[in-house]
């Protein structure tokens, strides 16, 4: 794993939750189905909210007789949209991390968890 400061607990979380005998089908299901579907669903909801907000701004701009105010309002919306994209990327990264790290932890049995509980 990486030692970069952006991933402070990734190595610890990956190693503590993993079992030596992970069911490969659940890992494949998580990596190639559940994670991409969750990311696509989350991104689609975000894009629909952004499109709805843009249409609302366009409707308000159509009623505004002052072109200078219209340009400044559209610029403000674009700035807000760029900030929303930044937040969305962070949410997608957290979602992907939770989906990809949840597979090994969910396939461990009670016998596998017992040594970890005694060690802690």
mmCIF file with all atom_site columns, C-alpha atoms in Angstrom:
data_model
loop_
_atom_site.group_PDB
_atom_site.id
_atom_site.type_symbol
_atom_site.label_atom_id
_atom_site.label_alt_id
_atom_site.label_comp_id
_atom_site.label_asym_id
_atom_site.label_entity_id
_atom_site.label_seq_id
_atom_site.pdbx_PDB_ins_code
_atom_site.Cartn_x
_atom_site.Cartn_y
_atom_site.Cartn_z
_atom_site.occupancy
_atom_site.B_iso_or_equiv
_atom_site.pdbx_formal_charge
_atom_site.auth_seq_id
_atom_site.auth_comp_id
_atom_site.auth_asym_id
_atom_site.auth_atom_id
_atom_site.pdbx_PDB_model_num
ATOM 1   C CA . UNK A 1 1   ? 0.000   0.000   0.000   1.00 0.00 ? 1   UNK A CA 1
ATOM 2   C CA . UNK A 1 2   ? 0.946   3.639   -0.143  1.00 0.00 ? 2   UNK A CA 1
ATOM 3   C CA . UNK A 1 3   ? 2.605   5.619   2.636   1.00 0.00 ? 3   UNK A CA 1
ATOM 4   C CA . UNK A 1 4   ? 1.331   8.974   1.352   1.00 0.00 ? 4   UNK A CA 1
ATOM 5   C CA . UNK A 1 5   ? -0.377  11.189  3.895   1.00 0.00 ? 5   UNK A CA 1
ATOM 6   C CA . UNK A 1 6   ? -3.521  11.317  1.748   1.00 0.00 ? 6   UNK A CA 1
ATOM 7   C CA . UNK A 1 7   ? -4.181  7.681   2.673   1.00 0.00 ? 7   UNK A CA 1
ATOM 8   C CA . UNK A 1 8   ? -3.443  7.669   6.411   1.00 0.00 ? 8   UNK A CA 1
ATOM 9   C CA . UNK A 1 9   ? -5.510  4.680   7.482   1.00 0.00 ? 9   UNK A CA 1
ATOM 10  C CA . UNK A 1 10  ? -5.801  2.811   4.213   1.00 0.00 ? 10  UNK A CA 1
ATOM 11  C CA . UNK A 1 11  ? -2.974  0.346   4.844   1.00 0.00 ? 11  UNK A CA 1
ATOM 12  C CA . UNK A 1 12  ? -4.143  -0.354  8.403   1.00 0.00 ? 12  UNK A CA 1
ATOM 13  C CA . UNK A 1 13  ? -7.782  -0.783  7.353   1.00 0.00 ? 13  UNK A CA 1
ATOM 14  C CA . UNK A 1 14  ? -6.859  -3.013  4.433   1.00 0.00 ? 14  UNK A CA 1
ATOM 15  C CA . UNK A 1 15  ? -4.703  -5.348  6.511   1.00 0.00 ? 15  UNK A CA 1
ATOM 16  C CA . UNK A 1 16  ? -6.942  -5.571  9.593   1.00 0.00 ? 16  UNK A CA 1
ATOM 17  C CA . UNK A 1 17  ? -10.124 -6.413  7.714   1.00 0.00 ? 17  UNK A CA 1
ATOM 18  C CA . UNK A 1 18  ? -8.647  -8.884  5.263   1.00 0.00 ? 18  UNK A CA 1
ATOM 19  C CA . UNK A 1 19  ? -8.924  -12.584 5.829   1.00 0.00 ? 19  UNK A CA 1
ATOM 20  C CA . UNK A 1 20  ? -6.373  -15.012 4.377   1.00 0.00 ? 20  UNK A CA 1
ATOM 21  C CA . UNK A 1 21  ? -9.217  -16.831 2.611   1.00 0.00 ? 21  UNK A CA 1
ATOM 22  C CA . UNK A 1 22  ? -11.404 -14.208 0.980   1.00 0.00 ? 22  UNK A CA 1
ATOM 23  C CA . UNK A 1 23  ? -14.182 -15.433 -1.259  1.00 0.00 ? 23  UNK A CA 1
ATOM 24  C CA . UNK A 1 24  ? -13.059 -14.343 -4.756  1.00 0.00 ? 24  UNK A CA 1
ATOM 25  C CA . UNK A 1 25  ? -16.601 -14.062 -6.072  1.00 0.00 ? 25  UNK A CA 1
ATOM 26  C CA . UNK A 1 26  ? -17.550 -11.480 -3.449  1.00 0.00 ? 26  UNK A CA 1
ATOM 27  C CA . UNK A 1 27  ? -14.394 -9.492  -4.232  1.00 0.00 ? 27  UNK A CA 1
ATOM 28  C CA . UNK A 1 28  ? -15.164 -9.583  -7.971  1.00 0.00 ? 28  UNK A CA 1
ATOM 29  C CA . UNK A 1 29  ? -18.767 -8.634  -7.290  1.00 0.00 ? 29  UNK A CA 1
ATOM 30  C CA . UNK A 1 30  ? -17.697 -5.674  -5.187  1.00 0.00 ? 30  UNK A CA 1
ATOM 31  C CA . UNK A 1 31  ? -14.909 -4.471  -7.482  1.00 0.00 ? 31  UNK A CA 1
ATOM 32  C CA . UNK A 1 32  ? -16.628 -4.913  -10.823 1.00 0.00 ? 32  UNK A CA 1
ATOM 33  C CA . UNK A 1 33  ? -20.323 -4.500  -10.021 1.00 0.00 ? 33  UNK A CA 1
ATOM 34  C CA . UNK A 1 34  ? -21.221 -2.903  -6.680  1.00 0.00 ? 34  UNK A CA 1
ATOM 35  C CA . UNK A 1 35  ? -18.572 -0.185  -6.701  1.00 0.00 ? 35  UNK A CA 1
ATOM 36  C CA . UNK A 1 36  ? -19.112 0.963   -10.324 1.00 0.00 ? 36  UNK A CA 1
ATOM 37  C CA . UNK A 1 37  ? -22.902 0.891   -9.914  1.00 0.00 ? 37  UNK A CA 1
ATOM 38  C CA . UNK A 1 38  ? -22.716 2.896   -6.669  1.00 0.00 ? 38  UNK A CA 1
ATOM 39  C CA . UNK A 1 39  ? -20.371 5.447   -8.252  1.00 0.00 ? 39  UNK A CA 1
ATOM 40  C CA . UNK A 1 40  ? -22.537 5.766   -11.371 1.00 0.00 ? 40  UNK A CA 1
ATOM 41  C CA . UNK A 1 41  ? -25.681 6.177   -9.283  1.00 0.00 ? 41  UNK A CA 1
ATOM 42  C CA . UNK A 1 42  ? -24.096 8.803   -7.059  1.00 0.00 ? 42  UNK A CA 1
ATOM 43  C CA . UNK A 1 43  ? -22.686 10.686  -10.051 1.00 0.00 ? 43  UNK A CA 1
ATOM 44  C CA . UNK A 1 44  ? -25.989 10.537  -11.895 1.00 0.00 ? 44  UNK A CA 1
ATOM 45  C CA . UNK A 1 45  ? -27.847 12.050  -8.934  1.00 0.00 ? 45  UNK A CA 1
ATOM 46  C CA . UNK A 1 46  ? -25.265 14.830  -8.744  1.00 0.00 ? 46  UNK A CA 1
ATOM 47  C CA . UNK A 1 47  ? -25.474 15.563  -12.469 1.00 0.00 ? 47  UNK A CA 1
ATOM 48  C CA . UNK A 1 48  ? -29.271 15.706  -12.368 1.00 0.00 ? 48  UNK A CA 1
ATOM 49  C CA . UNK A 1 49  ? -29.165 18.189  -9.455  1.00 0.00 ? 49  UNK A CA 1
ATOM 50  C CA . UNK A 1 50  ? -26.648 20.324  -11.360 1.00 0.00 ? 50  UNK A CA 1
ATOM 51  C CA . UNK A 1 51  ? -28.755 20.233  -14.552 1.00 0.00 ? 51  UNK A CA 1
ATOM 52  C CA . UNK A 1 52  ? -31.870 21.186  -12.594 1.00 0.00 ? 52  UNK A CA 1
ATOM 53  C CA . UNK A 1 53  ? -30.039 24.080  -10.935 1.00 0.00 ? 53  UNK A CA 1
ATOM 54  C CA . UNK A 1 54  ? -28.714 25.254  -14.316 1.00 0.00 ? 54  UNK A CA 1
ATOM 55  C CA . UNK A 1 55  ? -32.197 25.186  -15.825 1.00 0.00 ? 55  UNK A CA 1
ATOM 56  C CA . UNK A 1 56  ? -33.477 27.206  -12.884 1.00 0.00 ? 56  UNK A CA 1
ATOM 57  C CA . UNK A 1 57  ? -30.717 29.794  -13.446 1.00 0.00 ? 57  UNK A CA 1
ATOM 58  C CA . UNK A 1 58  ? -31.594 29.934  -17.149 1.00 0.00 ? 58  UNK A CA 1
ATOM 59  C CA . UNK A 1 59  ? -35.258 30.534  -16.281 1.00 0.00 ? 59  UNK A CA 1
ATOM 60  C CA . UNK A 1 60  ? -34.286 33.362  -13.936 1.00 0.00 ? 60  UNK A CA 1
ATOM 61  C CA . UNK A 1 61  ? -31.944 34.840  -16.553 1.00 0.00 ? 61  UNK A CA 1
ATOM 62  C CA . UNK A 1 62  ? -34.752 34.902  -19.135 1.00 0.00 ? 62  UNK A CA 1
ATOM 63  C CA . UNK A 1 63  ? -36.749 37.218  -16.857 1.00 0.00 ? 63  UNK A CA 1
ATOM 64  C CA . UNK A 1 64  ? -33.799 39.518  -16.089 1.00 0.00 ? 64  UNK A CA 1
ATOM 65  C CA . UNK A 1 65  ? -33.671 42.536  -18.443 1.00 0.00 ? 65  UNK A CA 1
ATOM 66  C CA . UNK A 1 66  ? -30.141 43.553  -17.386 1.00 0.00 ? 66  UNK A CA 1
ATOM 67  C CA . UNK A 1 67  ? -27.476 41.641  -19.383 1.00 0.00 ? 67  UNK A CA 1
ATOM 68  C CA . UNK A 1 68  ? -24.722 42.565  -16.932 1.00 0.00 ? 68  UNK A CA 1
ATOM 69  C CA . UNK A 1 69  ? -26.617 41.000  -14.041 1.00 0.00 ? 69  UNK A CA 1
ATOM 70  C CA . UNK A 1 70  ? -27.274 37.924  -16.164 1.00 0.00 ? 70  UNK A CA 1
ATOM 71  C CA . UNK A 1 71  ? -23.580 37.450  -16.865 1.00 0.00 ? 71  UNK A CA 1
ATOM 72  C CA . UNK A 1 72  ? -22.650 37.904  -13.206 1.00 0.00 ? 72  UNK A CA 1
ATOM 73  C CA . UNK A 1 73  ? -25.395 35.489  -12.114 1.00 0.00 ? 73  UNK A CA 1
ATOM 74  C CA . UNK A 1 74  ? -24.190 32.849  -14.571 1.00 0.00 ? 74  UNK A CA 1
ATOM 75  C CA . UNK A 1 75  ? -20.580 33.377  -13.429 1.00 0.00 ? 75  UNK A CA 1
ATOM 76  C CA . UNK A 1 76  ? -21.685 32.917  -9.809  1.00 0.00 ? 76  UNK A CA 1
ATOM 77  C CA . UNK A 1 77  ? -23.465 29.707  -10.742 1.00 0.00 ? 77  UNK A CA 1
ATOM 78  C CA . UNK A 1 78  ? -20.386 28.385  -12.544 1.00 0.00 ? 78  UNK A CA 1
ATOM 79  C CA . UNK A 1 79  ? -18.236 29.153  -9.499  1.00 0.00 ? 79  UNK A CA 1
ATOM 80  C CA . UNK A 1 80  ? -20.709 27.368  -7.228  1.00 0.00 ? 80  UNK A CA 1
ATOM 81  C CA . UNK A 1 81  ? -20.798 24.445  -9.650  1.00 0.00 ? 81  UNK A CA 1
ATOM 82  C CA . UNK A 1 82  ? -17.000 24.147  -9.627  1.00 0.00 ? 82  UNK A CA 1
ATOM 83  C CA . UNK A 1 83  ? -17.016 24.033  -5.823  1.00 0.00 ? 83  UNK A CA 1
ATOM 84  C CA . UNK A 1 84  ? -19.766 21.407  -5.915  1.00 0.00 ? 84  UNK A CA 1
ATOM 85  C CA . UNK A 1 85  ? -17.634 19.285  -8.279  1.00 0.00 ? 85  UNK A CA 1
ATOM 86  C CA . UNK A 1 86  ? -14.765 19.448  -5.803  1.00 0.00 ? 86  UNK A CA 1
ATOM 87  C CA . UNK A 1 87  ? -17.023 18.182  -3.035  1.00 0.00 ? 87  UNK A CA 1
ATOM 88  C CA . UNK A 1 88  ? -18.461 15.519  -5.317  1.00 0.00 ? 88  UNK A CA 1
ATOM 89  C CA . UNK A 1 89  ? -15.041 14.138  -6.200  1.00 0.00 ? 89  UNK A CA 1
ATOM 90  C CA . UNK A 1 90  ? -14.214 13.791  -2.496  1.00 0.00 ? 90  UNK A CA 1
ATOM 91  C CA . UNK A 1 91  ? -17.545 12.030  -1.853  1.00 0.00 ? 91  UNK A CA 1
ATOM 92  C CA . UNK A 1 92  ? -16.896 9.657   -4.752  1.00 0.00 ? 92  UNK A CA 1
ATOM 93  C CA . UNK A 1 93  ? -13.438 8.849   -3.389  1.00 0.00 ? 93  UNK A CA 1
ATOM 94  C CA . UNK A 1 94  ? -14.920 8.062   0.034   1.00 0.00 ? 94  UNK A CA 1
ATOM 95  C CA . UNK A 1 95  ? -17.648 5.952   -1.563  1.00 0.00 ? 95  UNK A CA 1
ATOM 96  C CA . UNK A 1 96  ? -15.131 3.973   -3.599  1.00 0.00 ? 96  UNK A CA 1
ATOM 97  C CA . UNK A 1 97  ? -12.904 3.458   -0.570  1.00 0.00 ? 97  UNK A CA 1
ATOM 98  C CA . UNK A 1 98  ? -15.810 2.216   1.539   1.00 0.00 ? 98  UNK A CA 1
ATOM 99  C CA . UNK A 1 99  ? -17.031 -0.140  -1.206  1.00 0.00 ? 99  UNK A CA 1
ATOM 100 C CA . UNK A 1 100 ? -13.611 -1.548  -2.023  1.00 0.00 ? 100 UNK A CA 1
ATOM 101 C CA . UNK A 1 101 ? -12.515 -2.007  1.580   1.00 0.00 ? 101 UNK A CA 1
ATOM 102 C CA . UNK A 1 102 ? -15.848 -3.458  2.710   1.00 0.00 ? 102 UNK A CA 1
ATOM 103 C CA . UNK A 1 103 ? -15.495 -6.669  0.691   1.00 0.00 ? 103 UNK A CA 1
ATOM 104 C CA . UNK A 1 104 ? -12.698 -8.359  2.649   1.00 0.00 ? 104 UNK A CA 1
ATOM 105 C CA . UNK A 1 105 ? -14.163 -7.278  5.997   1.00 0.00 ? 105 UNK A CA 1
ATOM 106 C CA . UNK A 1 106 ? -17.619 -8.606  5.133   1.00 0.00 ? 106 UNK A CA 1
ATOM 107 C CA . UNK A 1 107 ? -16.338 -12.056 4.151   1.00 0.00 ? 107 UNK A CA 1
ATOM 108 C CA . UNK A 1 108 ? -14.475 -12.792 7.380   1.00 0.00 ? 108 UNK A CA 1
ATOM 109 C CA . UNK A 1 109 ? -15.994 -15.304 9.739   1.00 0.00 ? 109 UNK A CA 1
ATOM 110 C CA . UNK A 1 110 ? -16.344 -15.047 13.507  1.00 0.00 ? 110 UNK A CA 1
ATOM 111 C CA . UNK A 1 111 ? -13.337 -17.351 13.945  1.00 0.00 ? 111 UNK A CA 1
ATOM 112 C CA . UNK A 1 112 ? -11.201 -14.980 11.872  1.00 0.00 ? 112 UNK A CA 1
ATOM 113 C CA . UNK A 1 113 ? -12.301 -11.963 13.917  1.00 0.00 ? 113 UNK A CA 1
ATOM 114 C CA . UNK A 1 114 ? -11.614 -13.534 17.304  1.00 0.00 ? 114 UNK A CA 1
ATOM 115 C CA . UNK A 1 115 ? -7.777  -13.191 17.187  1.00 0.00 ? 115 UNK A CA 1
ATOM 116 C CA . UNK A 1 116 ? -8.132  -9.530  16.185  1.00 0.00 ? 116 UNK A CA 1
ATOM 117 C CA . UNK A 1 117 ? -10.476 -8.873  19.101  1.00 0.00 ? 117 UNK A CA 1
ATOM 118 C CA . UNK A 1 118 ? -8.055  -10.466 21.568  1.00 0.00 ? 118 UNK A CA 1
ATOM 119 C CA . UNK A 1 119 ? -5.135  -8.502  20.146  1.00 0.00 ? 119 UNK A CA 1
ATOM 120 C CA . UNK A 1 120 ? -6.881  -5.163  20.589  1.00 0.00 ? 120 UNK A CA 1
#
